[in-house]
């Protein structure tokens, strides 16, 4: 079924303005629902920061998180808005399920071809190590297993990796804590780690590299800045900064675009609570264009109706919602690659026309009735 056929069918059922009202309502409602979800997500994060287990339960009960170790690990690894102390506490718990999450969390870390200090930097940045010895033990054990899995042959056993990791963390404190007066030399560090490779010695240059790395740069402990990103949509098809050519005033404005559910939204800032504009994609087409002023341009337009204004809404500075005045939306992407990605995503979104699916289902029903 071509776009044309689809449009003709739509026109037969409802006049154009009604279609637009429906499309627009749908996009607004998609937006409202995701705002609601965001609110719940924010509540879940707050709860997590106060009591990790309760927070996770809340998110699972609200269907914002699946109750699987992989999904929870992913959530902690992304860590958006989460207190890293709370992440550390949760991952360190003795419960079987928490240990499963801990291992899934480590699988999200890629340590291949990193030396032990580089891997530890990455690991220790993703949460704050809890104070409790048992918790630290479980976490360092999981770390050592993952490191050895990613780098087979570097150490004789996981235990070697575990012991050396502790030695390196202690070295960090000795070298960088001003209260420690007696700074170990590389010789002493090497001597202290004699025989830890299942009775054998580790290569001296390996130990020297680790020593130098820590000496030059201490491990950083992540700040708990509680960064509160307002994520407008949960899993948008695509989002990013683009330049948009104005409808009435022909100036280029930088806007944060989000594509989701056959609607294209744009915002002035990523943290805006309301979109500046909503463009329902039903009935539109997309093409690449050359622009004399900007590179990597593409355009949303109405096929075969060059001069018709695209139905879309935007919010004025004073908060009034007005109809847009675009016969086309010309947009410039920062790179050729991003342009192609946007075009492909928008094409895919347009071809998943929810009205088409609705119509198709209804037609099937009607034709099956006819057959009776
Ligand atoms: C959809 O596109 C057709 C042309 O393909 C046009 O006649 C019609 O007015 C458009 N409808 C809306 C709601 O924009
Ligand atoms: C999640 O699943 C585990 C079993 O895998 C169960 O013990 C726990 O109660 C579940 N949590 C929630 C919040 O449903
Ligand atoms: C490493 O040393 C620095 C400086 O003393 C300290 O801030 C940091 O907490 C230490 N890191 C670890 C993992 O002990
Ligand atoms: C993170 O949690 C710890 C422990 O509960 C707390 O001391 C710290 O203030 C929290 N950080 C933020 C930014 O809330
Ligand atoms: C829309 O823009 C055109 C010029 O591109 C202008 O002539 C027209 O008056 C504008 N319409 C509104 C409603 O602003």
Short mmCIF file of C-alpha atoms and ligand atoms in Angstrom, two decimals:
data_model
loop_
_atom_site.label_atom_id
_atom_site.label_comp_id
_atom_site.label_asym_id
_atom_site.label_seq_id
_atom_site.Cartn_x
_atom_site.Cartn_y
_atom_site.Cartn_z
CA UNK A 1 0.00 0.00 0.00
CA UNK A 2 1.50 3.32 -1.04
CA UNK A 3 1.43 6.53 0.98
CA UNK A 4 -1.02 7.87 -1.54
CA UNK A 5 -3.49 5.03 -1.03
CA UNK A 6 -3.24 5.39 2.67
CA UNK A 7 -3.86 9.11 2.53
CA UNK A 8 -6.82 8.66 0.25
CA UNK A 9 -8.33 6.22 2.69
CA UNK A 10 -7.78 8.57 5.57
CA UNK A 11 -9.41 11.42 3.67
CA UNK A 12 -12.46 9.29 3.00
CA UNK A 13 -12.99 8.63 6.65
CA UNK A 14 -12.34 12.00 8.17
CA UNK A 15 -11.53 15.44 6.88
CA UNK A 16 -7.99 16.65 7.08
CA UNK A 17 -8.30 18.86 10.13
CA UNK A 18 -9.84 16.06 12.14
CA UNK A 19 -6.94 13.81 11.21
CA UNK A 20 -4.59 16.40 12.36
CA UNK A 21 -6.42 16.87 15.64
CA UNK A 22 -6.28 13.13 16.23
CA UNK A 23 -2.60 12.90 15.34
CA UNK A 24 -1.77 15.83 17.50
CA UNK A 25 -3.77 14.51 20.41
CA UNK A 26 -1.99 11.21 20.09
CA UNK A 27 1.44 12.86 20.17
CA UNK A 28 0.45 15.00 23.13
CA UNK A 29 -0.80 11.99 25.00
CA UNK A 30 2.38 10.03 24.24
CA UNK A 31 4.23 12.97 25.70
CA UNK A 32 2.04 13.24 28.80
CA UNK A 33 2.36 9.53 29.50
CA UNK A 34 6.11 9.66 29.34
CA UNK A 35 6.16 12.65 31.67
CA UNK A 36 4.15 10.58 34.11
CA UNK A 37 6.60 7.75 33.72
CA UNK A 38 9.47 10.15 34.32
CA UNK A 39 7.88 11.31 37.52
CA UNK A 40 7.54 7.75 38.72
CA UNK A 41 11.08 7.02 37.62
CA UNK A 42 12.32 10.00 39.63
CA UNK A 43 10.40 8.76 42.66
CA UNK A 44 11.95 5.33 42.20
CA UNK A 45 15.43 6.81 42.05
CA UNK A 46 14.83 8.83 45.20
CA UNK A 47 13.58 5.74 46.99
CA UNK A 48 16.60 3.80 45.73
CA UNK A 49 18.97 6.42 47.11
CA UNK A 50 17.35 6.14 50.52
CA UNK A 51 16.90 2.38 50.51
CA UNK A 52 18.17 0.55 47.42
CA UNK A 53 16.10 -2.60 47.85
CA UNK A 54 12.87 -0.65 48.37
CA UNK A 55 13.64 1.53 45.38
CA UNK A 56 14.17 -1.49 43.12
CA UNK A 57 10.90 -3.04 44.37
CA UNK A 58 9.03 0.18 43.64
CA UNK A 59 10.41 0.35 40.11
CA UNK A 60 9.53 -3.28 39.45
CA UNK A 61 6.02 -2.82 40.82
CA UNK A 62 5.58 0.26 38.63
CA UNK A 63 6.70 -1.77 35.57
CA UNK A 64 9.60 0.60 35.02
CA UNK A 65 12.14 -2.12 35.59
CA UNK A 66 12.00 -5.83 34.86
CA UNK A 67 12.72 -8.15 37.73
CA UNK A 68 15.78 -9.72 36.16
CA UNK A 69 19.38 -9.41 37.23
CA UNK A 70 20.32 -8.17 33.74
CA UNK A 71 17.82 -5.32 33.75
CA UNK A 72 18.65 -4.23 37.26
CA UNK A 73 22.37 -4.38 36.50
CA UNK A 74 21.82 -2.23 33.43
CA UNK A 75 19.90 0.28 35.52
CA UNK A 76 22.71 0.48 38.08
CA UNK A 77 25.40 0.61 35.43
CA UNK A 78 23.73 3.56 33.71
CA UNK A 79 23.32 5.00 37.18
CA UNK A 80 21.36 8.06 36.12
CA UNK A 81 20.30 10.02 39.17
CA UNK A 82 21.48 7.25 41.46
CA UNK A 83 23.64 7.77 44.51
CA UNK A 84 26.81 5.76 44.00
CA UNK A 85 26.98 4.87 47.65
CA UNK A 86 23.54 3.29 47.31
CA UNK A 87 24.66 1.40 44.18
CA UNK A 88 27.63 0.03 46.12
CA UNK A 89 25.42 -1.01 49.03
CA UNK A 90 22.99 -2.84 46.77
CA UNK A 91 25.70 -4.64 44.81
CA UNK A 92 27.46 -5.68 48.01
CA UNK A 93 24.42 -7.37 49.63
CA UNK A 94 24.76 -11.03 50.49
CA UNK A 95 21.39 -12.05 49.07
CA UNK A 96 21.68 -14.55 46.18
CA UNK A 97 19.76 -12.28 43.87
CA UNK A 98 22.03 -9.29 44.63
CA UNK A 99 25.05 -11.44 43.90
CA UNK A 100 23.49 -12.37 40.57
CA UNK A 101 23.00 -8.67 39.85
CA UNK A 102 26.60 -8.00 40.86
CA UNK A 103 27.84 -10.51 38.30
CA UNK A 104 25.55 -9.11 35.60
CA UNK A 105 26.83 -5.64 36.54
CA UNK A 106 30.40 -6.78 36.02
CA UNK A 107 29.54 -8.27 32.67
CA UNK A 108 28.64 -4.77 31.53
CA UNK A 109 32.22 -3.72 32.20
CA UNK A 110 34.63 -4.38 29.35
CA UNK A 111 38.16 -5.01 30.66
CA UNK A 112 39.70 -6.69 27.64
CA UNK A 113 43.26 -5.45 27.04
CA UNK A 114 43.15 -3.09 29.99
CA UNK A 115 45.83 -3.46 32.63
CA UNK A 116 44.66 -4.07 36.17
CA UNK A 117 44.83 -0.42 37.18
CA UNK A 118 42.87 0.74 34.15
CA UNK A 119 40.21 -1.88 34.86
CA UNK A 120 40.06 -0.90 38.52
CA UNK A 121 39.69 2.75 37.60
CA UNK A 122 36.66 1.89 35.51
CA UNK A 123 35.19 -0.42 38.13
CA UNK A 124 35.73 1.85 41.13
CA UNK A 125 34.19 4.74 39.23
CA UNK A 126 30.86 2.97 38.72
CA UNK A 127 29.83 2.99 42.41
CA UNK A 128 31.32 3.74 45.82
CA UNK A 129 32.95 0.83 47.54
CA UNK A 130 30.98 0.12 50.73
CA UNK A 131 32.76 0.19 54.06
CA UNK A 132 31.85 -3.31 55.13
CA UNK A 133 34.60 -5.92 54.66
CA UNK A 134 32.24 -8.71 53.58
CA UNK A 135 30.75 -6.51 50.88
CA UNK A 136 34.15 -5.42 49.62
CA UNK A 137 35.25 -9.03 49.50
CA UNK A 138 32.29 -10.09 47.35
CA UNK A 139 32.73 -7.18 45.00
CA UNK A 140 36.45 -7.59 44.57
CA UNK A 141 36.00 -11.32 44.03
CA UNK A 142 33.48 -10.59 41.25
CA UNK A 143 35.83 -7.99 39.80
CA UNK A 144 38.76 -10.43 39.76
CA UNK A 145 36.65 -13.10 38.05
CA UNK A 146 35.55 -10.68 35.37
CA UNK A 147 39.05 -9.32 34.85
CA UNK A 148 40.52 -12.80 34.42
CA UNK A 149 37.68 -13.74 32.09
CA UNK A 150 38.43 -10.71 29.88
CA UNK A 151 42.21 -11.20 30.06
CA UNK A 152 42.99 -14.91 30.14
CA UNK A 153 46.62 -15.77 30.79
CA UNK A 154 47.60 -12.57 32.61
CA UNK A 155 47.27 -14.18 36.05
CA UNK A 156 47.55 -17.79 37.13
CA UNK A 157 44.31 -17.56 39.07
CA UNK A 158 41.48 -15.29 40.17
CA UNK A 159 43.08 -15.20 43.61
CA UNK A 160 46.23 -13.63 42.22
CA UNK A 161 44.14 -10.93 40.59
CA UNK A 162 42.16 -10.41 43.80
CA UNK A 163 45.29 -10.06 45.95
CA UNK A 164 47.01 -7.74 43.52
CA UNK A 165 43.89 -5.57 43.25
CA UNK A 166 43.97 -5.04 47.01
CA UNK A 167 47.69 -4.35 46.90
CA UNK A 168 47.07 -1.70 44.26
CA UNK A 169 44.23 -0.06 46.22
CA UNK A 170 46.45 0.06 49.32
CA UNK A 171 49.30 1.43 47.25
CA UNK A 172 46.94 4.21 46.13
CA UNK A 173 46.34 5.18 49.75
CA UNK A 174 50.00 4.92 50.74
CA UNK A 175 51.16 7.07 47.86
CA UNK A 176 48.43 9.68 47.92
CA UNK A 177 47.11 10.00 51.43
CA UNK A 178 49.05 12.86 53.04
CA UNK A 179 48.73 11.13 56.44
CA UNK A 180 50.87 8.25 55.23
CA UNK A 181 54.43 9.48 55.65
CA UNK A 182 56.29 6.38 54.54
CA UNK A 183 55.82 6.19 50.76
CA UNK A 184 56.68 2.76 49.35
CA UNK A 185 59.16 2.59 46.45
CA UNK A 186 58.56 0.47 43.39
CA UNK A 187 61.10 -2.04 44.75
CA UNK A 188 59.15 -2.42 47.93
CA UNK A 189 55.89 -2.78 46.03
CA UNK A 190 57.46 -5.51 43.87
CA UNK A 191 58.93 -7.27 46.89
CA UNK A 192 55.57 -7.18 48.70
CA UNK A 193 53.95 -8.99 45.80
CA UNK A 194 56.45 -11.78 45.51
CA UNK A 195 55.04 -15.26 45.13
CA UNK A 196 51.41 -14.19 44.71
CA UNK A 197 51.04 -15.76 41.26
CA UNK A 198 50.21 -19.20 42.65
CA UNK A 199 53.64 -19.39 44.21
CA UNK A 200 55.42 -17.78 41.26
CA UNK A 201 56.35 -14.13 40.68
CA UNK A 202 54.52 -11.76 38.38
CA UNK A 203 56.58 -10.12 35.63
CA UNK A 204 58.42 -7.14 37.06
CA UNK A 205 57.42 -4.78 34.26
CA UNK A 206 53.75 -5.58 34.90
CA UNK A 207 54.13 -4.55 38.54
CA UNK A 208 56.19 -1.51 37.63
CA UNK A 209 53.52 -0.36 35.16
CA UNK A 210 50.81 -0.64 37.77
CA UNK A 211 52.96 1.21 40.30
CA UNK A 212 53.70 4.06 37.87
CA UNK A 213 50.10 4.35 36.84
CA UNK A 214 48.90 4.78 40.45
CA UNK A 215 51.79 7.06 41.31
CA UNK A 216 50.93 9.36 38.41
CA UNK A 217 47.23 9.36 39.03
CA UNK A 218 45.33 8.25 42.15
CA UNK A 219 42.05 6.38 41.88
CA UNK A 220 39.22 8.80 41.71
CA UNK A 221 36.18 8.28 43.86
CA UNK A 222 32.99 9.29 42.10
CA UNK A 223 31.14 12.26 43.51
CA UNK A 224 27.57 11.78 44.51
CA UNK A 225 26.35 14.73 42.56
CA UNK A 226 22.89 13.20 42.28
CA UNK A 227 22.76 14.39 38.66
CA UNK A 228 19.10 14.72 37.91
CA UNK A 229 18.66 14.27 34.20
CA UNK A 230 15.08 14.70 33.15
CA UNK A 231 14.71 11.99 30.62
CA UNK A 232 11.75 12.95 28.60
CA UNK A 233 11.20 9.67 26.83
CA UNK A 234 12.09 6.28 28.02
CA UNK A 235 13.40 4.63 24.89
CA UNK A 236 13.23 7.18 22.11
CA UNK A 237 13.91 5.97 18.57
CA UNK A 238 16.47 8.73 18.35
CA UNK A 239 17.41 11.99 20.07
CA UNK A 240 20.01 14.66 19.52
CA UNK A 241 20.86 18.25 18.71
CA UNK A 242 19.88 19.48 15.26
CA UNK A 243 19.52 22.85 13.60
CA UNK A 244 16.02 23.75 12.47
CA UNK A 245 15.15 26.43 9.97
CA UNK A 246 12.34 28.67 11.23
CA UNK A 247 8.92 28.70 9.56
CA UNK A 248 8.06 32.39 9.75
CA UNK A 249 11.49 33.80 10.45
CA UNK A 250 14.11 32.04 8.37
CA UNK A 251 16.79 31.63 11.00
CA UNK A 252 18.54 28.45 12.12
CA UNK A 253 17.91 27.47 15.72
CA UNK A 254 19.60 24.72 17.67
CA UNK A 255 17.00 22.36 19.07
CA UNK A 256 17.01 19.07 20.95
CA UNK A 257 14.97 16.65 18.82
CA UNK A 258 13.36 13.48 20.04
CA UNK A 259 11.74 10.94 17.77
CA UNK A 260 9.36 8.49 19.36
CA UNK A 261 6.10 6.77 18.47
CA UNK A 262 5.68 8.45 15.09
CA UNK A 263 5.98 11.91 16.65
CA UNK A 264 8.87 14.29 16.40
CA UNK A 265 9.33 16.69 19.32
CA UNK A 266 11.80 19.49 19.68
CA UNK A 267 12.96 21.30 22.77
CA UNK A 268 15.04 24.36 23.43
CA UNK A 269 16.99 22.63 26.19
CA UNK A 270 17.37 18.95 27.01
CA UNK A 271 15.90 19.66 30.44
CA UNK A 272 12.76 21.46 29.19
CA UNK A 273 9.55 20.18 30.70
CA UNK A 274 7.47 20.94 27.61
CA UNK A 275 8.41 20.65 23.96
CA UNK A 276 8.67 23.80 21.86
CA UNK A 277 7.17 21.94 18.98
CA UNK A 278 5.35 18.73 18.13
CA UNK A 279 5.29 17.36 14.61
CA UNK A 280 3.05 14.33 14.07
CA UNK A 281 4.75 12.39 11.31
CA UNK A 282 1.65 10.86 9.77
CA UNK A 283 1.32 11.87 6.17
CA UNK A 284 4.81 13.34 5.89
CA UNK A 285 7.77 12.28 3.82
CA UNK A 286 11.45 12.90 4.25
CA UNK A 287 14.22 13.63 1.77
CA UNK A 288 17.80 14.79 1.67
CA UNK A 289 18.33 18.34 0.44
CA UNK A 290 21.25 20.64 -0.31
CA UNK A 291 21.26 23.95 1.45
CA UNK A 292 23.57 26.78 0.54
CA UNK A 293 24.00 27.78 4.20
CA UNK A 294 24.09 24.54 6.17
CA UNK A 295 25.53 21.08 5.59
CA UNK A 296 23.84 17.67 6.08
CA UNK A 297 20.30 18.86 5.51
CA UNK A 298 17.08 16.95 5.23
CA UNK A 299 13.51 18.00 4.93
CA UNK A 300 10.12 16.86 6.09
CA UNK A 301 7.44 17.65 3.56
CA UNK A 302 3.99 16.68 2.35
CA UNK A 303 4.29 14.59 -0.79
CA UNK A 304 2.67 16.25 -3.85
CA UNK A 305 1.52 19.28 -1.89
CA UNK A 306 4.42 21.63 -2.06
CA UNK A 307 2.69 24.72 -0.74
CA UNK A 308 0.50 23.22 1.92
CA UNK A 309 1.39 24.09 5.50
CA UNK A 310 2.43 21.06 7.54
CA UNK A 311 0.12 20.47 10.45
CA UNK A 312 2.17 20.89 13.57
CA UNK A 313 2.13 22.91 16.73
CA UNK A 314 4.64 25.00 18.52
CA UNK A 315 4.68 26.86 21.78
CA UNK A 316 5.40 30.56 21.69
CA UNK A 317 7.69 32.21 24.21
CA UNK A 318 4.61 33.31 26.20
CA UNK A 319 3.31 29.75 26.44
CA UNK A 320 0.59 29.99 23.77
CA UNK A 321 0.35 26.94 21.54
CA UNK A 322 0.01 27.96 17.91
CA UNK A 323 -0.06 26.13 14.61
CA UNK A 324 3.26 26.02 12.84
CA UNK A 325 3.81 27.80 9.55
CA UNK A 326 6.06 25.37 7.78
CA UNK A 327 5.46 24.09 4.28
CA UNK A 328 8.53 22.01 5.00
CA UNK A 329 10.80 21.46 7.96
CA UNK A 330 14.40 21.88 6.95
CA UNK A 331 16.85 20.43 9.41
CA UNK A 332 20.62 20.31 9.49
CA UNK A 333 22.51 17.54 11.29
CA UNK A 334 25.99 18.03 12.78
CA UNK A 335 27.52 15.25 10.65
CA UNK A 336 26.72 13.34 7.46
CA UNK A 337 26.46 10.19 9.54
CA UNK A 338 23.90 11.66 11.91
CA UNK A 339 21.93 12.96 8.95
CA UNK A 340 21.72 9.43 7.53
CA UNK A 341 20.75 8.01 10.91
CA UNK A 342 18.00 10.57 11.38
CA UNK A 343 16.65 10.00 7.89
CA UNK A 344 16.58 6.26 8.40
CA UNK A 345 14.94 6.49 11.81
CA UNK A 346 12.30 8.93 10.62
CA UNK A 347 11.62 6.82 7.53
CA UNK A 348 11.16 3.79 9.73
CA UNK A 349 8.86 5.76 12.05
CA UNK A 350 6.72 7.02 9.18
CA UNK A 351 6.35 3.56 7.71
CA UNK A 352 5.02 2.32 11.06
CA UNK A 353 1.95 4.48 10.67
CA UNK A 354 -0.38 3.62 13.57
CA UNK A 355 -3.37 4.79 11.55
CA UNK A 356 -2.44 2.46 8.79
CA UNK A 357 -2.33 -0.44 11.22
CA UNK A 358 -5.64 0.62 12.70
CA UNK A 359 -7.20 0.82 9.26
CA UNK A 360 -5.69 -2.46 8.13
CA UNK A 361 -7.06 -4.27 11.19
CA UNK A 362 -10.50 -2.76 10.64
CA UNK A 363 -10.46 -3.67 6.96
CA UNK A 364 -9.53 -7.22 7.74
CA UNK A 365 -12.45 -7.43 10.12
CA UNK A 366 -14.83 -5.96 7.57
CA UNK A 367 -13.70 -8.22 4.76
CA UNK A 368 -13.94 -11.30 6.95
CA UNK A 369 -17.52 -10.31 7.79
CA UNK A 370 -18.26 -9.94 4.10
CA UNK A 371 -17.08 -13.48 3.54
CA UNK A 372 -19.68 -14.87 5.92
C1 LIG B 1 -2.15 14.08 3.75
O1 LIG B 1 -1.54 14.10 2.48
C2 LIG B 1 -2.44 14.29 1.42
C3 LIG B 1 -1.64 14.24 0.13
O2 LIG B 1 -0.84 13.11 0.05
C4 LIG B 1 -3.17 15.60 1.57
O3 LIG B 1 -4.11 15.76 0.56
C5 LIG B 1 -3.84 15.67 2.92
O4 LIG B 1 -4.42 16.92 3.11
C6 LIG B 1 -2.88 15.39 4.03
N1 LIG B 1 -3.55 15.34 5.30
C7 LIG B 1 -3.11 15.96 6.40
C8 LIG B 1 -3.89 15.76 7.65
O5 LIG B 1 -2.12 16.66 6.40
C1 LIG B 2 11.98 -10.44 41.99
O1 LIG B 2 12.21 -11.82 41.77
C2 LIG B 2 12.74 -12.51 42.89
C3 LIG B 2 12.98 -13.95 42.47
O2 LIG B 2 13.77 -14.00 41.34
C4 LIG B 2 11.80 -12.44 44.06
O3 LIG B 2 12.38 -13.03 45.18
C5 LIG B 2 11.47 -10.97 44.37
O4 LIG B 2 10.49 -10.90 45.36
C6 LIG B 2 10.99 -10.25 43.12
N1 LIG B 2 10.85 -8.83 43.43
C7 LIG B 2 9.77 -8.11 43.12
C8 LIG B 2 9.75 -6.70 43.54
O5 LIG B 2 8.83 -8.56 42.51
C1 LIG B 3 43.05 6.78 46.27
O1 LIG B 3 43.68 7.86 46.88
C2 LIG B 3 42.98 9.08 46.84
C3 LIG B 3 43.85 10.15 47.47
O2 LIG B 3 44.17 9.84 48.80
C4 LIG B 3 41.68 8.92 47.60
O3 LIG B 3 40.91 10.11 47.48
C5 LIG B 3 40.88 7.79 47.02
O4 LIG B 3 39.76 7.55 47.82
C6 LIG B 3 41.73 6.51 46.96
N1 LIG B 3 40.99 5.48 46.24
C7 LIG B 3 40.70 4.29 46.75
C8 LIG B 3 39.93 3.37 45.90
O5 LIG B 3 41.06 3.95 47.86
C1 LIG B 4 24.51 9.43 48.94
O1 LIG B 4 24.28 8.52 49.99
C2 LIG B 4 25.17 8.69 51.10
C3 LIG B 4 24.86 7.59 52.09
O2 LIG B 4 23.49 7.46 52.32
C4 LIG B 4 25.00 10.07 51.69
O3 LIG B 4 25.90 10.27 52.74
C5 LIG B 4 25.24 11.11 50.61
O4 LIG B 4 24.97 12.39 51.11
C6 LIG B 4 24.34 10.85 49.42
N1 LIG B 4 24.64 11.81 48.37
C7 LIG B 4 23.71 12.58 47.80
C8 LIG B 4 24.17 13.50 46.75
O5 LIG B 4 22.56 12.51 48.13
C1 LIG B 5 3.29 31.87 6.99
O1 LIG B 5 4.46 32.23 6.24
C2 LIG B 5 4.20 32.87 5.00
C3 LIG B 5 5.51 33.14 4.32
O2 LIG B 5 6.32 32.01 4.33
C4 LIG B 5 3.43 34.16 5.22
O3 LIG B 5 3.10 34.74 3.98
C5 LIG B 5 2.16 33.86 6.03
O4 LIG B 5 1.51 35.06 6.34
C6 LIG B 5 2.50 33.13 7.30
N1 LIG B 5 1.27 32.75 8.01
C7 LIG B 5 1.08 32.99 9.29
C8 LIG B 5 -0.19 32.49 9.86
O5 LIG B 5 1.92 33.55 9.97
#
